[in-house]
Amino acid sequence: MSNLPTSTVYGPVNSWRVGRSLGIDLLFTSSICSFRCLYCQLGKIETPTRERRVWVSTEQMLADLEASDWQSADMITFSGSGEPTLALNLGEAIRAVKARTGKPVMVLTNATMLEDPAVRADLRDADRVYCKLDAGDEKTLQLIDRPVEGVTLAGIVNGIKLLKAEYPGYLAIQSMFMPVNKKAIAAFAAILKDIGPAEVQLNTPLRPVPRGWFIAARGNHVREDAPYEAVDLAHLSREEAKDLEAYLRELTGLKIVSVYKDEAA
Ligand code: SF4
């Protein structure tokens, strides 16, 4: 199978969070991220960086959007081949997509860039921002998310709080849980309570992770028939996820949902 990119727009595919989601990939030329998460569906981050650049022009993305089935999407999601806030034209692209389609726009971010006021300004026109937060302490962050130099848990949490203070849209936290990050769960709950998001989404790596970078695996979307070599990761069972959900709800008073919610019992 060729790993050459074909379009900056992909899907729509069914998402457990938002229905039919059309993906927009402003990175596209490589897998580009400030994290190298153990569970990353992209398999390998080819370009680990905190540098913001225009990787793909807004014009190219809009041409791909026109050629796509955007009309059937419930949500247009900026995600793709890494961390979308590393695209310097993110704000411009969000505004252009909204103007063209009239559809709600969501950004999935790893929250490593949110202390930058320019990044927060770029997110202002999105209807939803989902911030990744996997760790309750620095050690767990380093272990699971494997950030590039300069990224700390304190910086991430501060960035999310700064965004929350000025962002008018729906701000949720997404967490990928494996047995290892349950160790710092009390500290994690305290951070969640401090941030006070509209919702916390608990996920666990149910899908195998590719061994190398495959653009076909971009985004956080459901993909059943992975056409690449992949490995399984330790994940939470339905019962463990349910217990965690209840525990975090009790400690934080927040709305907590789990990836298992839509599956048949
Ligand atoms: S899962 Fe997301 S944040 Fe983590 S390395 Fe992959 S693209 Fe980056």
mmCIF file with all atom_site columns, C-alpha atoms in Angstrom, residues 145-223:
data_model
loop_
_atom_site.group_PDB
_atom_site.id
_atom_site.type_symbol
_atom_site.label_atom_id
_atom_site.label_alt_id
_atom_site.label_comp_id
_atom_site.label_asym_id
_atom_site.label_entity_id
_atom_site.label_seq_id
_atom_site.pdbx_PDB_ins_code
_atom_site.Cartn_x
_atom_site.Cartn_y
_atom_site.Cartn_z
_atom_site.occupancy
_atom_site.B_iso_or_equiv
_atom_site.pdbx_formal_charge
_atom_site.auth_seq_id
_atom_site.auth_comp_id
_atom_site.auth_asym_id
_atom_site.auth_atom_id
_atom_site.pdbx_PDB_model_num
ATOM 1  C CA . ASP A 1 145 ? 3.144   11.199 25.794 1.00 0.00 ? 145 ASP A CA 1
ATOM 2  C CA . ARG A 1 146 ? 6.926   11.512 25.342 1.00 0.00 ? 146 ARG A CA 1
ATOM 3  C CA . PRO A 1 147 ? 6.935   15.271 24.601 1.00 0.00 ? 147 PRO A CA 1
ATOM 4  C CA . VAL A 1 148 ? 9.649   17.188 22.762 1.00 0.00 ? 148 VAL A CA 1
ATOM 5  C CA . GLU A 1 149 ? 11.974  19.309 24.872 1.00 0.00 ? 149 GLU A CA 1
ATOM 6  C CA . GLY A 1 150 ? 10.373  22.260 26.645 1.00 0.00 ? 150 GLY A CA 1
ATOM 7  C CA . VAL A 1 151 ? 6.927   20.717 27.123 1.00 0.00 ? 151 VAL A CA 1
ATOM 8  C CA . THR A 1 152 ? 5.895   20.174 30.759 1.00 0.00 ? 152 THR A CA 1
ATOM 9  C CA . LEU A 1 153 ? 2.697   19.128 32.493 1.00 0.00 ? 153 LEU A CA 1
ATOM 10 C CA . ALA A 1 154 ? 2.594   22.472 34.336 1.00 0.00 ? 154 ALA A CA 1
ATOM 11 C CA . GLY A 1 155 ? 2.812   24.338 31.012 1.00 0.00 ? 155 GLY A CA 1
ATOM 12 C CA . ILE A 1 156 ? 0.081   22.206 29.472 1.00 0.00 ? 156 ILE A CA 1
ATOM 13 C CA . VAL A 1 157 ? -2.290  22.705 32.406 1.00 0.00 ? 157 VAL A CA 1
ATOM 14 C CA . ASN A 1 158 ? -1.572  26.443 32.488 1.00 0.00 ? 158 ASN A CA 1
ATOM 15 C CA . GLY A 1 159 ? -2.245  26.659 28.732 1.00 0.00 ? 159 GLY A CA 1
ATOM 16 C CA . ILE A 1 160 ? -5.590  24.875 29.051 1.00 0.00 ? 160 ILE A CA 1
ATOM 17 C CA . LYS A 1 161 ? -6.602  27.194 31.894 1.00 0.00 ? 161 LYS A CA 1
ATOM 18 C CA . LEU A 1 162 ? -5.623  30.270 29.876 1.00 0.00 ? 162 LEU A CA 1
ATOM 19 C CA . LEU A 1 163 ? -7.684  28.991 26.944 1.00 0.00 ? 163 LEU A CA 1
ATOM 20 C CA . LYS A 1 164 ? -10.653 28.209 29.159 1.00 0.00 ? 164 LYS A CA 1
ATOM 21 C CA . ALA A 1 165 ? -10.600 31.761 30.572 1.00 0.00 ? 165 ALA A CA 1
ATOM 22 C CA . GLU A 1 166 ? -10.972 33.368 27.154 1.00 0.00 ? 166 GLU A CA 1
ATOM 23 C CA . TYR A 1 167 ? -12.545 30.766 24.871 1.00 0.00 ? 167 TYR A CA 1
ATOM 24 C CA . PRO A 1 168 ? -16.314 31.079 24.306 1.00 0.00 ? 168 PRO A CA 1
ATOM 25 C CA . GLY A 1 169 ? -16.868 27.571 22.860 1.00 0.00 ? 169 GLY A CA 1
ATOM 26 C CA . TYR A 1 170 ? -17.135 24.032 24.261 1.00 0.00 ? 170 TYR A CA 1
ATOM 27 C CA . LEU A 1 171 ? -13.890 22.930 25.922 1.00 0.00 ? 171 LEU A CA 1
ATOM 28 C CA . ALA A 1 172 ? -13.500 19.245 26.759 1.00 0.00 ? 172 ALA A CA 1
ATOM 29 C CA . ILE A 1 173 ? -10.620 17.120 28.007 1.00 0.00 ? 173 ILE A CA 1
ATOM 30 C CA . GLN A 1 174 ? -9.710  13.844 26.309 1.00 0.00 ? 174 GLN A CA 1
ATOM 31 C CA . SER A 1 175 ? -7.689  11.278 28.202 1.00 0.00 ? 175 SER A CA 1
ATOM 32 C CA . MET A 1 176 ? -6.179  8.078  26.940 1.00 0.00 ? 176 MET A CA 1
ATOM 33 C CA . PHE A 1 177 ? -6.039  5.609  29.807 1.00 0.00 ? 177 PHE A CA 1
ATOM 34 C CA . MET A 1 178 ? -3.814  2.588  30.106 1.00 0.00 ? 178 MET A CA 1
ATOM 35 C CA . PRO A 1 179 ? -3.027  0.686  33.280 1.00 0.00 ? 179 PRO A CA 1
ATOM 36 C CA . VAL A 1 180 ? 0.148   2.805  33.736 1.00 0.00 ? 180 VAL A CA 1
ATOM 37 C CA . ASN A 1 181 ? -1.531  6.222  34.058 1.00 0.00 ? 181 ASN A CA 1
ATOM 38 C CA . LYS A 1 182 ? -3.962  5.024  36.707 1.00 0.00 ? 182 LYS A CA 1
ATOM 39 C CA . LYS A 1 183 ? -1.095  5.354  39.214 1.00 0.00 ? 183 LYS A CA 1
ATOM 40 C CA . ALA A 1 184 ? -1.375  9.163  39.402 1.00 0.00 ? 184 ALA A CA 1
ATOM 41 C CA . ILE A 1 185 ? -5.173  9.172  39.291 1.00 0.00 ? 185 ILE A CA 1
ATOM 42 C CA . ALA A 1 186 ? -5.764  11.330 42.406 1.00 0.00 ? 186 ALA A CA 1
ATOM 43 C CA . ALA A 1 187 ? -3.420  14.044 41.089 1.00 0.00 ? 187 ALA A CA 1
ATOM 44 C CA . PHE A 1 188 ? -5.113  13.755 37.699 1.00 0.00 ? 188 PHE A CA 1
ATOM 45 C CA . ALA A 1 189 ? -8.544  14.282 39.283 1.00 0.00 ? 189 ALA A CA 1
ATOM 46 C CA . ALA A 1 190 ? -7.252  17.372 41.135 1.00 0.00 ? 190 ALA A CA 1
ATOM 47 C CA . ILE A 1 191 ? -5.992  18.862 37.856 1.00 0.00 ? 191 ILE A CA 1
ATOM 48 C CA . LEU A 1 192 ? -9.334  18.185 36.151 1.00 0.00 ? 192 LEU A CA 1
ATOM 49 C CA . LYS A 1 193 ? -11.199 19.873 38.972 1.00 0.00 ? 193 LYS A CA 1
ATOM 50 C CA . ASP A 1 194 ? -8.895  22.873 38.773 1.00 0.00 ? 194 ASP A CA 1
ATOM 51 C CA . ILE A 1 195 ? -9.447  23.214 35.007 1.00 0.00 ? 195 ILE A CA 1
ATOM 52 C CA . GLY A 1 196 ? -13.219 22.638 35.153 1.00 0.00 ? 196 GLY A CA 1
ATOM 53 C CA . PRO A 1 197 ? -13.873 21.517 31.527 1.00 0.00 ? 197 PRO A CA 1
ATOM 54 C CA . ALA A 1 198 ? -17.403 21.067 30.135 1.00 0.00 ? 198 ALA A CA 1
ATOM 55 C CA . GLU A 1 199 ? -16.717 17.343 29.759 1.00 0.00 ? 199 GLU A CA 1
ATOM 56 C CA . VAL A 1 200 ? -14.014 14.704 30.271 1.00 0.00 ? 200 VAL A CA 1
ATOM 57 C CA . GLN A 1 201 ? -13.774 11.870 27.742 1.00 0.00 ? 201 GLN A CA 1
ATOM 58 C CA . LEU A 1 202 ? -12.035 8.697  28.814 1.00 0.00 ? 202 LEU A CA 1
ATOM 59 C CA . ASN A 1 203 ? -10.517 6.623  26.080 1.00 0.00 ? 203 ASN A CA 1
ATOM 60 C CA . THR A 1 204 ? -8.315  3.547  26.083 1.00 0.00 ? 204 THR A CA 1
ATOM 61 C CA . PRO A 1 205 ? -6.255  2.117  23.202 1.00 0.00 ? 205 PRO A CA 1
ATOM 62 C CA . LEU A 1 206 ? -8.708  -0.435 21.801 1.00 0.00 ? 206 LEU A CA 1
ATOM 63 C CA . ARG A 1 207 ? -7.169  -0.345 18.341 1.00 0.00 ? 207 ARG A CA 1
ATOM 64 C CA . PRO A 1 208 ? -3.778  -1.773 17.424 1.00 0.00 ? 208 PRO A CA 1
ATOM 65 C CA . VAL A 1 209 ? -1.063  0.839  16.915 1.00 0.00 ? 209 VAL A CA 1
ATOM 66 C CA . PRO A 1 210 ? 0.819   0.866  13.581 1.00 0.00 ? 210 PRO A CA 1
ATOM 67 C CA . ARG A 1 211 ? 4.552   0.201  13.770 1.00 0.00 ? 211 ARG A CA 1
ATOM 68 C CA . GLY A 1 212 ? 5.402   2.958  11.275 1.00 0.00 ? 212 GLY A CA 1
ATOM 69 C CA . TRP A 1 213 ? 3.816   6.131  9.976  1.00 0.00 ? 213 TRP A CA 1
ATOM 70 C CA . PHE A 1 214 ? 0.805   5.537  7.778  1.00 0.00 ? 214 PHE A CA 1
ATOM 71 C CA . ILE A 1 215 ? -1.182  8.537  6.663  1.00 0.00 ? 215 ILE A CA 1
ATOM 72 C CA . ALA A 1 216 ? -4.229  6.262  6.314  1.00 0.00 ? 216 ALA A CA 1
ATOM 73 C CA . ALA A 1 217 ? -4.296  6.106  10.128 1.00 0.00 ? 217 ALA A CA 1
ATOM 74 C CA . ARG A 1 218 ? -4.413  9.882  10.661 1.00 0.00 ? 218 ARG A CA 1
ATOM 75 C CA . GLY A 1 219 ? -6.841  11.409 13.110 1.00 0.00 ? 219 GLY A CA 1
ATOM 76 C CA . ASN A 1 220 ? -8.470  9.896  16.140 1.00 0.00 ? 220 ASN A CA 1
ATOM 77 C CA . HIS A 1 221 ? -11.151 8.216  14.123 1.00 0.00 ? 221 HIS A CA 1
ATOM 78 C CA . VAL A 1 222 ? -12.528 4.719  14.290 1.00 0.00 ? 222 VAL A CA 1
ATOM 79 C CA . ARG A 1 223 ? -10.736 2.454  11.852 1.00 0.00 ? 223 ARG A CA 1
#
